PDB file of C-alpha atoms in Angstrom:
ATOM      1  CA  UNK A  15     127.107  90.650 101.224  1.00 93.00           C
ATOM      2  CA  UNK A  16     123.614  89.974 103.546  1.00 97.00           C
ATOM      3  CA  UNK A  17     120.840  91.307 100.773  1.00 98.00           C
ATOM      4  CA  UNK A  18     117.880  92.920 102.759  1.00 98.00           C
ATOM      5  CA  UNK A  19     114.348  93.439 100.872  1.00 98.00           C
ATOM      6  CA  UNK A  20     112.302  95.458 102.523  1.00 98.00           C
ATOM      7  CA  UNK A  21     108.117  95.897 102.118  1.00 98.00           C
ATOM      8  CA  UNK A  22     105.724  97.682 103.796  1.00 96.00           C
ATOM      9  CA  UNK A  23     102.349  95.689 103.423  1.00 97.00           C
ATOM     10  CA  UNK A  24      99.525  98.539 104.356  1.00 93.00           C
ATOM     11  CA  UNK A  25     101.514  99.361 107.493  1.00 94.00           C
ATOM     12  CA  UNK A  26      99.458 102.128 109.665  1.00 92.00           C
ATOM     13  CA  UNK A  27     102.918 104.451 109.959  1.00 84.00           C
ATOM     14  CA  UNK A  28     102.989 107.944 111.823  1.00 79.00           C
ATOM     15  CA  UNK A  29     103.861 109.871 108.269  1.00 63.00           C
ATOM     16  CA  UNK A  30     105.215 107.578 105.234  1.00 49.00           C
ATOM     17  CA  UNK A  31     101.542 108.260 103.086  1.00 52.00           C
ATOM     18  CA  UNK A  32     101.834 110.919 100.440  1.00 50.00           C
ATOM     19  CA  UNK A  33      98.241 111.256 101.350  1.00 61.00           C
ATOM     20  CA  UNK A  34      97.640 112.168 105.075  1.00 64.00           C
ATOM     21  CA  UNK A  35      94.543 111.784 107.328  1.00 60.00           C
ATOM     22  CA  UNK A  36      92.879 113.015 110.241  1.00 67.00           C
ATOM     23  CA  UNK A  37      93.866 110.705 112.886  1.00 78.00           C
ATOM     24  CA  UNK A  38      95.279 107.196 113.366  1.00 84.00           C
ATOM     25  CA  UNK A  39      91.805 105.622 113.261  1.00 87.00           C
ATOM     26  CA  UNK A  40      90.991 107.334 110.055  1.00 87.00           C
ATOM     27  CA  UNK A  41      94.521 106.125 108.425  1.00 87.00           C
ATOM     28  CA  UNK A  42      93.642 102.269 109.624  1.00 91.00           C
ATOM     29  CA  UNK A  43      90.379 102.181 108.280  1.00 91.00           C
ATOM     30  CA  UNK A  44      91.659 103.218 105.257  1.00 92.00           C
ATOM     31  CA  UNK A  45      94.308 100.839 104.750  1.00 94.00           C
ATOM     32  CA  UNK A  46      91.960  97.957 105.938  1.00 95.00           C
ATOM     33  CA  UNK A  47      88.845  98.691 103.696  1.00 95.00           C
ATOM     34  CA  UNK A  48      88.305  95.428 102.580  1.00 94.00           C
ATOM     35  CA  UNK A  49      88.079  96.843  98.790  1.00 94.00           C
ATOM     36  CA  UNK A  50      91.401  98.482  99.391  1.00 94.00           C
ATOM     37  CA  UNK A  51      93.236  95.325 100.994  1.00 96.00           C
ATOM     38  CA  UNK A  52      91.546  92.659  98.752  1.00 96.00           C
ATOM     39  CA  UNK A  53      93.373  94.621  95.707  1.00 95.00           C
ATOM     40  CA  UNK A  54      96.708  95.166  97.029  1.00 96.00           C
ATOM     41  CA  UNK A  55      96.357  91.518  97.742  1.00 97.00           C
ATOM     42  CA  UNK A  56      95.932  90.662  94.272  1.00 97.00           C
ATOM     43  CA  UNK A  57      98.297  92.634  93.129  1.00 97.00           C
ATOM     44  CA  UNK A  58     100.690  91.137  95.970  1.00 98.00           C
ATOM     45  CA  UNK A  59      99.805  87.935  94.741  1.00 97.00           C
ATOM     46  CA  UNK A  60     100.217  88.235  90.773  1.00 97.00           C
ATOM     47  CA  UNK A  61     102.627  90.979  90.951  1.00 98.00           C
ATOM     48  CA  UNK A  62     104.864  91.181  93.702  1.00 98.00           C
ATOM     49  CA  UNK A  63     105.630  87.327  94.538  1.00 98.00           C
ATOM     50  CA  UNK A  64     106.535  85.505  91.592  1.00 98.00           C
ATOM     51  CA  UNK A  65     109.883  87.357  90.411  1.00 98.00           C
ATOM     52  CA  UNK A  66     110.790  87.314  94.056  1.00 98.00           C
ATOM     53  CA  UNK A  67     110.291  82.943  94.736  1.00 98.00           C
ATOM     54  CA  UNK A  68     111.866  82.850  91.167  1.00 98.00           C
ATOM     55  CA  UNK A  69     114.885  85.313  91.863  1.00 98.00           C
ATOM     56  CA  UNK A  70     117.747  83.532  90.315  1.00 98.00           C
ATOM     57  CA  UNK A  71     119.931  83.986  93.585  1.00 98.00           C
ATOM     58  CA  UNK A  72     118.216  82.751  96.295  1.00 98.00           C
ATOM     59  CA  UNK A  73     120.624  84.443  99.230  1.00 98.00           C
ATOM     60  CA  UNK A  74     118.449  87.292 100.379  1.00 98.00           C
ATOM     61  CA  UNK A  75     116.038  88.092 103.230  1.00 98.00           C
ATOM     62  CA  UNK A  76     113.012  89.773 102.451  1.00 98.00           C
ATOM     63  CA  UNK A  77     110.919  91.388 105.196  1.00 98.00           C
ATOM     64  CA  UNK A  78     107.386  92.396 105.416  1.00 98.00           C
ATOM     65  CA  UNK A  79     105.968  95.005 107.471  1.00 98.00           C
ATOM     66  CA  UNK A  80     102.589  94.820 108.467  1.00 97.00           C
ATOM     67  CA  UNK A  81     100.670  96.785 111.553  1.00 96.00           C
ATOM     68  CA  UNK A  82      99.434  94.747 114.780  1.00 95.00           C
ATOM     69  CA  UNK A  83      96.078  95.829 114.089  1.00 93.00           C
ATOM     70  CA  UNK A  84      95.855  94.057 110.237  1.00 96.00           C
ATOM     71  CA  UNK A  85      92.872  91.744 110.860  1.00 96.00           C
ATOM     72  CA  UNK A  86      93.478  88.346 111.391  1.00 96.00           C
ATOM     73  CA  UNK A  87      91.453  87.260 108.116  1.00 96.00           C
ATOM     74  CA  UNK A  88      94.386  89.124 106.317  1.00 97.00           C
ATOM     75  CA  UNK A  89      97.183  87.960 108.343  1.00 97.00           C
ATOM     76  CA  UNK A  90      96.258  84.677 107.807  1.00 98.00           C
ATOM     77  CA  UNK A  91      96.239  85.103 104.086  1.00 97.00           C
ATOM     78  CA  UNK A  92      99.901  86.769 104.267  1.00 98.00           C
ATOM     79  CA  UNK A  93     100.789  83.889 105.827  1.00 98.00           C
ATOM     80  CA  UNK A  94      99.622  81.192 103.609  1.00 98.00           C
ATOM     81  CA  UNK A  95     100.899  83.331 100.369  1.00 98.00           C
ATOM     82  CA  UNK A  96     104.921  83.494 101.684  1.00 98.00           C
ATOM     83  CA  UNK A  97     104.548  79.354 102.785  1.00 97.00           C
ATOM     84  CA  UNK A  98     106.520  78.586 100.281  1.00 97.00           C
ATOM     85  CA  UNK A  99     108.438  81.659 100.073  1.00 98.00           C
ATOM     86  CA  UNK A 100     111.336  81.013 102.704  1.00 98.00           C
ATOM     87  CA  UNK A 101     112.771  84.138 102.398  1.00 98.00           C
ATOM     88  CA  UNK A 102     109.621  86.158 103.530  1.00 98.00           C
ATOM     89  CA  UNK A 103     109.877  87.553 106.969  1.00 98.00           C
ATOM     90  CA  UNK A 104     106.514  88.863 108.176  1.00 98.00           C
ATOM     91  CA  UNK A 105     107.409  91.293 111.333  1.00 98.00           C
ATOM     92  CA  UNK A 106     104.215  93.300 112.903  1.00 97.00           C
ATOM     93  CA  UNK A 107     104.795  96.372 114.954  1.00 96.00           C
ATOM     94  CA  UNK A 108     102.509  98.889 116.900  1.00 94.00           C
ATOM     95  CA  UNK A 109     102.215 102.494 114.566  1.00 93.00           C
ATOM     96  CA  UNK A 110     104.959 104.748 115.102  1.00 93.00           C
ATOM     97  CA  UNK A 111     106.797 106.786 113.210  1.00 91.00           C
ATOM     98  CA  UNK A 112     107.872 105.945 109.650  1.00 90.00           C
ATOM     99  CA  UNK A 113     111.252 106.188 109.315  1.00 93.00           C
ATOM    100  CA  UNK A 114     112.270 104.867 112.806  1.00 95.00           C
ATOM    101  CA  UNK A 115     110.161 101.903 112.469  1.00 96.00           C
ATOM    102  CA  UNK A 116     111.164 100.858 109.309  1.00 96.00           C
ATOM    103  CA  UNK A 117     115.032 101.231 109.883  1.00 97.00           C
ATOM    104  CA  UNK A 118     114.555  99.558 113.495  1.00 97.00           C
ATOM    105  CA  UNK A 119     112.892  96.428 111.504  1.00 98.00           C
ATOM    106  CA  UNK A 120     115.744  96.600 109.135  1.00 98.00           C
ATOM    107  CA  UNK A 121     118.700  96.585 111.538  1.00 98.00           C
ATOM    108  CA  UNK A 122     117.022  93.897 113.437  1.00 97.00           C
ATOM    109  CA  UNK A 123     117.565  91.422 110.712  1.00 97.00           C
ATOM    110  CA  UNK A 124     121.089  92.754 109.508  1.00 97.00           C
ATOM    111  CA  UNK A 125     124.760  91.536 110.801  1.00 97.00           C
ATOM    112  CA  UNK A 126     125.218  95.108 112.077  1.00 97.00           C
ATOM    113  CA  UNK A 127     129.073  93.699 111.824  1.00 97.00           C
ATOM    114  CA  UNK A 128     128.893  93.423 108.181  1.00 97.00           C
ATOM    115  CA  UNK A 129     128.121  95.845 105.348  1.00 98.00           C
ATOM    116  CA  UNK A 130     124.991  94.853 103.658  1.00 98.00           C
ATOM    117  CA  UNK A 131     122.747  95.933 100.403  1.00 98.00           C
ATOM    118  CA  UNK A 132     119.249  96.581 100.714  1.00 98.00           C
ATOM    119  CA  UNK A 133     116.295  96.946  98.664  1.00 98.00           C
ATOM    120  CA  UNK A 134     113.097  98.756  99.062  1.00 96.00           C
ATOM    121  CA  UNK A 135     109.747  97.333  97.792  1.00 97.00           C
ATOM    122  CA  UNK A 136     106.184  97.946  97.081  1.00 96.00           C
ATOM    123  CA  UNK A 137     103.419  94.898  97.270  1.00 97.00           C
ATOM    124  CA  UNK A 138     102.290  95.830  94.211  1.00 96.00           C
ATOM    125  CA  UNK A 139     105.818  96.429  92.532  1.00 97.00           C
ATOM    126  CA  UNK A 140     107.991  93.394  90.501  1.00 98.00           C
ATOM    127  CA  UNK A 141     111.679  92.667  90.330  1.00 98.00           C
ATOM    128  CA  UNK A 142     113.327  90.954  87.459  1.00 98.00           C
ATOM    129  CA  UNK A 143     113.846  87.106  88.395  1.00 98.00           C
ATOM    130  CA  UNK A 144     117.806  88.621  88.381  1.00 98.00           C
ATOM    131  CA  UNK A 145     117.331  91.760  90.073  1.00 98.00           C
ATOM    132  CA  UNK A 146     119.035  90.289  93.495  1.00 98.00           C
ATOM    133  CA  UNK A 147     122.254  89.032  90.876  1.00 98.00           C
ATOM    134  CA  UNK A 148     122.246  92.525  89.389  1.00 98.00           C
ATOM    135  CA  UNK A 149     122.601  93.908  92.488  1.00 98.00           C
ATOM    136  CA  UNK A 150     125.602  91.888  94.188  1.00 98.00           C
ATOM    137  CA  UNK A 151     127.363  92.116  90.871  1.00 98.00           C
ATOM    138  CA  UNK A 152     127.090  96.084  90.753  1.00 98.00           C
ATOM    139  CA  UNK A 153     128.477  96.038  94.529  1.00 98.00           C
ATOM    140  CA  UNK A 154     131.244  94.039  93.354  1.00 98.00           C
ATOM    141  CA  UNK A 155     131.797  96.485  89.889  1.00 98.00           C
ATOM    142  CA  UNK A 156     131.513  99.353  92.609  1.00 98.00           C
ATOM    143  CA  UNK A 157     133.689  98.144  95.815  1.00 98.00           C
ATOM    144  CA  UNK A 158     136.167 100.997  95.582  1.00 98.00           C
ATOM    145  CA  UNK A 159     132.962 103.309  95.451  1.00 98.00           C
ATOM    146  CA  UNK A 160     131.584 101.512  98.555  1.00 98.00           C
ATOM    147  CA  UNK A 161     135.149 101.715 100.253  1.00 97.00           C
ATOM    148  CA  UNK A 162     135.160 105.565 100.158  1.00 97.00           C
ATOM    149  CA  UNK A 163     131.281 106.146 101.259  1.00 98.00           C
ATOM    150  CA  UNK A 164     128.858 105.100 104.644  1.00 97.00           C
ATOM    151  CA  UNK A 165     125.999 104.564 101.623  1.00 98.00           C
ATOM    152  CA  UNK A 166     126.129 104.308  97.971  1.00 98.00           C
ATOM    153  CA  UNK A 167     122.449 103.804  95.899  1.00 98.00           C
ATOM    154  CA  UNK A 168     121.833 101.971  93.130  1.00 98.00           C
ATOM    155  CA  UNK A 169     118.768 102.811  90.626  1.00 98.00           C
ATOM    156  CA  UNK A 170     117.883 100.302  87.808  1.00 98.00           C
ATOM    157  CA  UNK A 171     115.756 103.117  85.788  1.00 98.00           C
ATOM    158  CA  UNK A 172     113.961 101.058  82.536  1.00 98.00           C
ATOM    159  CA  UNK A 173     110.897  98.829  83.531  1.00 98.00           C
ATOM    160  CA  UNK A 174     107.560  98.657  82.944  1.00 98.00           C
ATOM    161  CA  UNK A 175     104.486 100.561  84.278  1.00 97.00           C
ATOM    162  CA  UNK A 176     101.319  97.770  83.992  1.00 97.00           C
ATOM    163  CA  UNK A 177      97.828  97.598  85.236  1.00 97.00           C
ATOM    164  CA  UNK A 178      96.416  93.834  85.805  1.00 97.00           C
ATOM    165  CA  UNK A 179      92.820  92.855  85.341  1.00 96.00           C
ATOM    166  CA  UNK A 180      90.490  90.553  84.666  1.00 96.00           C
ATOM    167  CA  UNK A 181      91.425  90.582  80.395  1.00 96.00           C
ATOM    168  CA  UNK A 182      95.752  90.149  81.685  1.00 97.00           C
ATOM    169  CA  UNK A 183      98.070  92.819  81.556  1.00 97.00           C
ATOM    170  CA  UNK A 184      98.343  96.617  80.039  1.00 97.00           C
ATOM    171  CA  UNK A 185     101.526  97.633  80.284  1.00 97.00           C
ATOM    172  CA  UNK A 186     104.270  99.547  78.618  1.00 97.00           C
ATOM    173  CA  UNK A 187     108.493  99.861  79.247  1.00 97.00           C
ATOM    174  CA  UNK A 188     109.431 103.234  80.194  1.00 96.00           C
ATOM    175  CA  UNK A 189     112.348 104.835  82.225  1.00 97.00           C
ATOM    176  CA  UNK A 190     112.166 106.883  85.449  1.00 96.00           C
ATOM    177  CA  UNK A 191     114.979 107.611  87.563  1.00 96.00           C
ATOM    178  CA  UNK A 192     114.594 106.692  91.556  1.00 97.00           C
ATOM    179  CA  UNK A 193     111.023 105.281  91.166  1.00 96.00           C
ATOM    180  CA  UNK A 194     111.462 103.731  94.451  1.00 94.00           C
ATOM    181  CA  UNK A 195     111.328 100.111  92.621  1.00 97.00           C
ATOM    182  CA  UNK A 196     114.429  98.029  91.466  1.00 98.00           C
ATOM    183  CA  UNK A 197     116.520 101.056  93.583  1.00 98.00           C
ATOM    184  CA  UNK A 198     118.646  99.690  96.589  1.00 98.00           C
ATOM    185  CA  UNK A 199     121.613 101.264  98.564  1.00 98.00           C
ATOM    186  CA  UNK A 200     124.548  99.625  99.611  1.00 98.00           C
ATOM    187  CA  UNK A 201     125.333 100.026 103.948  1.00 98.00           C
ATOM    188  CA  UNK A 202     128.658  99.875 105.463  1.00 98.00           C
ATOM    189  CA  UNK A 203     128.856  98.074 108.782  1.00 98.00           C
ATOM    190  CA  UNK A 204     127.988  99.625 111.821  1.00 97.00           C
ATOM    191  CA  UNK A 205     125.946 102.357 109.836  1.00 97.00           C
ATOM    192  CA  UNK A 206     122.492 102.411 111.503  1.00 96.00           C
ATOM    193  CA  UNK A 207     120.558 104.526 108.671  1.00 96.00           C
ATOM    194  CA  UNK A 208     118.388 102.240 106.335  1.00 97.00           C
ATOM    195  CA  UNK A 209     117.370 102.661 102.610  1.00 97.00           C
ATOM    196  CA  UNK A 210     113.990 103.832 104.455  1.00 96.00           C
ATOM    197  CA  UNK A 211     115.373 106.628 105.789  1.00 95.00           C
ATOM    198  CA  UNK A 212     115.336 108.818 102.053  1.00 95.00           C
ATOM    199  CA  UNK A 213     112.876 109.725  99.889  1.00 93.00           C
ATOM    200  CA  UNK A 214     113.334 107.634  96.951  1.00 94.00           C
ATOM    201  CA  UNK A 215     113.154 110.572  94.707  1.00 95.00           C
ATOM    202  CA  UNK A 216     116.095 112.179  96.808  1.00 94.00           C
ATOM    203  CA  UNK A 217     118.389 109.421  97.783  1.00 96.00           C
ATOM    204  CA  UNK A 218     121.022 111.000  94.936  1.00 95.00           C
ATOM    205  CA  UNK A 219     121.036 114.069  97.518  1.00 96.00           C
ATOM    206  CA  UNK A 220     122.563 112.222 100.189  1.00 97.00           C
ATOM    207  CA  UNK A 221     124.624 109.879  98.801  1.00 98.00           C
ATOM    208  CA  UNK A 222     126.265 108.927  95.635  1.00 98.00           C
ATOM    209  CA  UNK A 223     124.568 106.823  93.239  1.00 98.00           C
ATOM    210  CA  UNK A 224     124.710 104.418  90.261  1.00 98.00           C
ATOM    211  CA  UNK A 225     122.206 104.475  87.579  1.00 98.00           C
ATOM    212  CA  UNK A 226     121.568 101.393  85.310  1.00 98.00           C
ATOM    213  CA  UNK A 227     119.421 101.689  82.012  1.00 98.00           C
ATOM    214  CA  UNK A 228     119.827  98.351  81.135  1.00 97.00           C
ATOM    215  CA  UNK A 229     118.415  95.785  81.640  1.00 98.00           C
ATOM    216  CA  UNK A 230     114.496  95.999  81.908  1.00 98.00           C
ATOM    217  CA  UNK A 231     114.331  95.613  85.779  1.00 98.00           C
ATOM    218  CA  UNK A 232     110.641  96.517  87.291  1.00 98.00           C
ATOM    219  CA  UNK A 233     107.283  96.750  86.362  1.00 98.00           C
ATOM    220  CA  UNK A 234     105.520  98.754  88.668  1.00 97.00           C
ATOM    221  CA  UNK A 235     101.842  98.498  89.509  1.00 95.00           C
ATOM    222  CA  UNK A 236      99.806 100.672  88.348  1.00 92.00           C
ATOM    223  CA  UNK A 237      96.137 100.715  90.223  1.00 73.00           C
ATOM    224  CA  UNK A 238      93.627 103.049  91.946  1.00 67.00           C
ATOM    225  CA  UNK A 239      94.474 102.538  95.304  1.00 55.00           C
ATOM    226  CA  UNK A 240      98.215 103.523  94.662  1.00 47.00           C
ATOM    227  CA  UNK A 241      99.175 105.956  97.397  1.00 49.00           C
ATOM    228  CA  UNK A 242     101.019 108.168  94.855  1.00 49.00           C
ATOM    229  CA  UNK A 243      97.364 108.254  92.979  1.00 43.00           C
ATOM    230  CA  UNK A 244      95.117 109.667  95.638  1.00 43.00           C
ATOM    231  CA  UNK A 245      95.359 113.148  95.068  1.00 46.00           C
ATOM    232  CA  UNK A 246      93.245 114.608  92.818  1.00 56.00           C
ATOM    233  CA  UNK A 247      95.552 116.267  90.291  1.00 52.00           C
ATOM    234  CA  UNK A 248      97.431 112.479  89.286  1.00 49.00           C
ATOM    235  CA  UNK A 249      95.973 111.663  85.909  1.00 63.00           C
ATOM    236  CA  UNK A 250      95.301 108.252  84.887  1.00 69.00           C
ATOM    237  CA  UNK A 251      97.762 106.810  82.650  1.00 78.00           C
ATOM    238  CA  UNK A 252      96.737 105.110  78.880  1.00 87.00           C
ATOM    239  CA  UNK A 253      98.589 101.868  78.866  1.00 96.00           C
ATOM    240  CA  UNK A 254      98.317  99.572  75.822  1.00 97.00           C
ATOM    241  CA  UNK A 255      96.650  96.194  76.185  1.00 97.00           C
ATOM    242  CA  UNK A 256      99.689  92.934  75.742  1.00 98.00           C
ATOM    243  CA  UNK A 257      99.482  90.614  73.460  1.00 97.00           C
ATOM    244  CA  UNK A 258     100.941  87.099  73.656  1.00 97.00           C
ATOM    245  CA  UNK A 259     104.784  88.002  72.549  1.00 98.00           C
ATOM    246  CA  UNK A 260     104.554  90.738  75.472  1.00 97.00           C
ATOM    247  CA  UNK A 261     102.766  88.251  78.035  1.00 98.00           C
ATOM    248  CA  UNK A 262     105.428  86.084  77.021  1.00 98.00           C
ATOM    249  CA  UNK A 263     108.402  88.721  77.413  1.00 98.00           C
ATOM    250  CA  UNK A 264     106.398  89.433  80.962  1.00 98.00           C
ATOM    251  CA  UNK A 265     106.867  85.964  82.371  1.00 98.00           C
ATOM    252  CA  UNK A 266     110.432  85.346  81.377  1.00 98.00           C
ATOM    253  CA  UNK A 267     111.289  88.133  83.240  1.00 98.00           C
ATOM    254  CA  UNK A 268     109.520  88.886  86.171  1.00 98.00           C
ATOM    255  CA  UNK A 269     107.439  85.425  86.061  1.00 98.00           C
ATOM    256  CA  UNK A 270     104.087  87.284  86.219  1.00 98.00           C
ATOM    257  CA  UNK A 271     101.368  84.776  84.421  1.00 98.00           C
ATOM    258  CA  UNK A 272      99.221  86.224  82.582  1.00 97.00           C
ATOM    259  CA  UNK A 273      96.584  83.648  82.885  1.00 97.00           C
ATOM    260  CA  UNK A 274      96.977  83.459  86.787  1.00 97.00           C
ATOM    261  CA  UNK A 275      96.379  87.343  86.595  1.00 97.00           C
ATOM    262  CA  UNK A 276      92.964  86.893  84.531  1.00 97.00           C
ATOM    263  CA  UNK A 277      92.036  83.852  86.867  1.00 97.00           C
ATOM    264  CA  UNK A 278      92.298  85.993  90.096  1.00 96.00           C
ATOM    265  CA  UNK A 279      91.007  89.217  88.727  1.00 96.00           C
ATOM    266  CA  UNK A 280      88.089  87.241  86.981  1.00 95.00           C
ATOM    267  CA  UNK A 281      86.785  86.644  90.755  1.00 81.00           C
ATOM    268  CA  UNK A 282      86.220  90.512  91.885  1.00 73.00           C
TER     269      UNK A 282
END
């Protein structure tokens, strides 16, 4: 089956933000504050790449969303950071709205012919290196499941939740159901609706799903400029500081370095 990643990389969408603002303008600036973008580039960088280029089957597309307007200093860095990434797709499109977008993006990559799995993904998110193996192989455990539905998710629920910075990595495993990360939904041909089109949180609303508690499959970023984290009421979360065993555990399985995180967080 085609495997479809799918990230939106500060992407100036009509709705999509659990924080909303004022007007377009207002939303652009936001996302293109050059404190805001430098970070989710770091975290893009540390984070978000490495278990992806390492993913221990290569067969898989993975696009990236980014708006026209992303200035071309940023672009250009996007560019250079997916070189050697040949599975990275960078697509830019106008502002419109959210859902539409994204599953137009989506279908335009897709054998609409063929049933396909696809995975949603933040830039400041990881993947195990064998997250794209774990998912053909639950298709294949669930094909009579797949037969009988349009869309079938799958949720991969135990990861960790870590901060980077200039000393390495804080982090901690933990398990949430439909975090929106390591969570992908199996599409039968000819079905136009995308993983984009459902709340992450909700997806087991509209479809049935398959949970997985095992293996360790995400560690999500954890960082001030996190949309979920804007409003005022989020509280910050204690994470405990790793120490070589955990850096170690970290890089066999997502193929975060530690010492690359401390070298580029050293810098801001």
């Amino acid at each position: 089956m085609q495997v479809i990643g799918f990230c939106r990389f500060s992407y100036p969408a009509e709705g999509g933000f659990q924080v909303e603002h004022n007007s377009l303008e207002d939303r652009i600036a936001y996302l293109y504050d050059p404190a805001r973008i430098a970070e989710r580039f770091r975290h893009f960088e540390c984070l978000c790449l490495p278990g992806l280029k390492a993913q221990t089957d290569p067969d898989f597309i993975f696009v990236i969303l980014v708006g026209e307007a992303m200035p071309e200093l940023w672009l250009e860095r996007l560019l250079d950071l997916t070189r050697d990434f040949p599975q990275a797709m960078v697509v830019a499109r106008a502002p419109g709205p959210h859902r539409q977008v994204c599953q137009d993006v989506i279908n335009a990559v897709r054998d609409m012919d063929q049933p396909c799995l696809q995975f949603r993904h933040d830039d400041d998110d990881a993947v195990a290196v064998d997250f794209v193996a774990h998912l053909r192989q639950a298709a294949q455990d669930c094909a009579p499941l797949l037969a009988k539905h349009r869309l079938v998710g799958f949720d991969w629920n135990r990861g960790y939740i870590g901060r980077p910075d200039a000393q390495g990595l804080a982090a901690q495993v933990q398990v949430t159901p439909y975090w929106g990360v390591a969570q992908a939904v199996a599409v039968r041909a000819g079905a136009r609706q995308s993983i984009m089109n459902f709340g992450h949180y909700k997806i087991n609303q509209h479809m049935p799903t398959v949970t997985f508690t095992q293996p360790v499959m995400y560690l999500r970023g954890h960082n001030d400029h996190n949309d979920s984290r804007q409003k005022k009421h989020v509280k910050p979360v204690s994470l405990p500081r790793l120490d070589a065993a955990g850096e170690a555990d970290v890089k066999a399985r997502f193929a975060i370095d530690a010492d690359r995180v401390r070298r580029v967080f050293a810098n801001t």
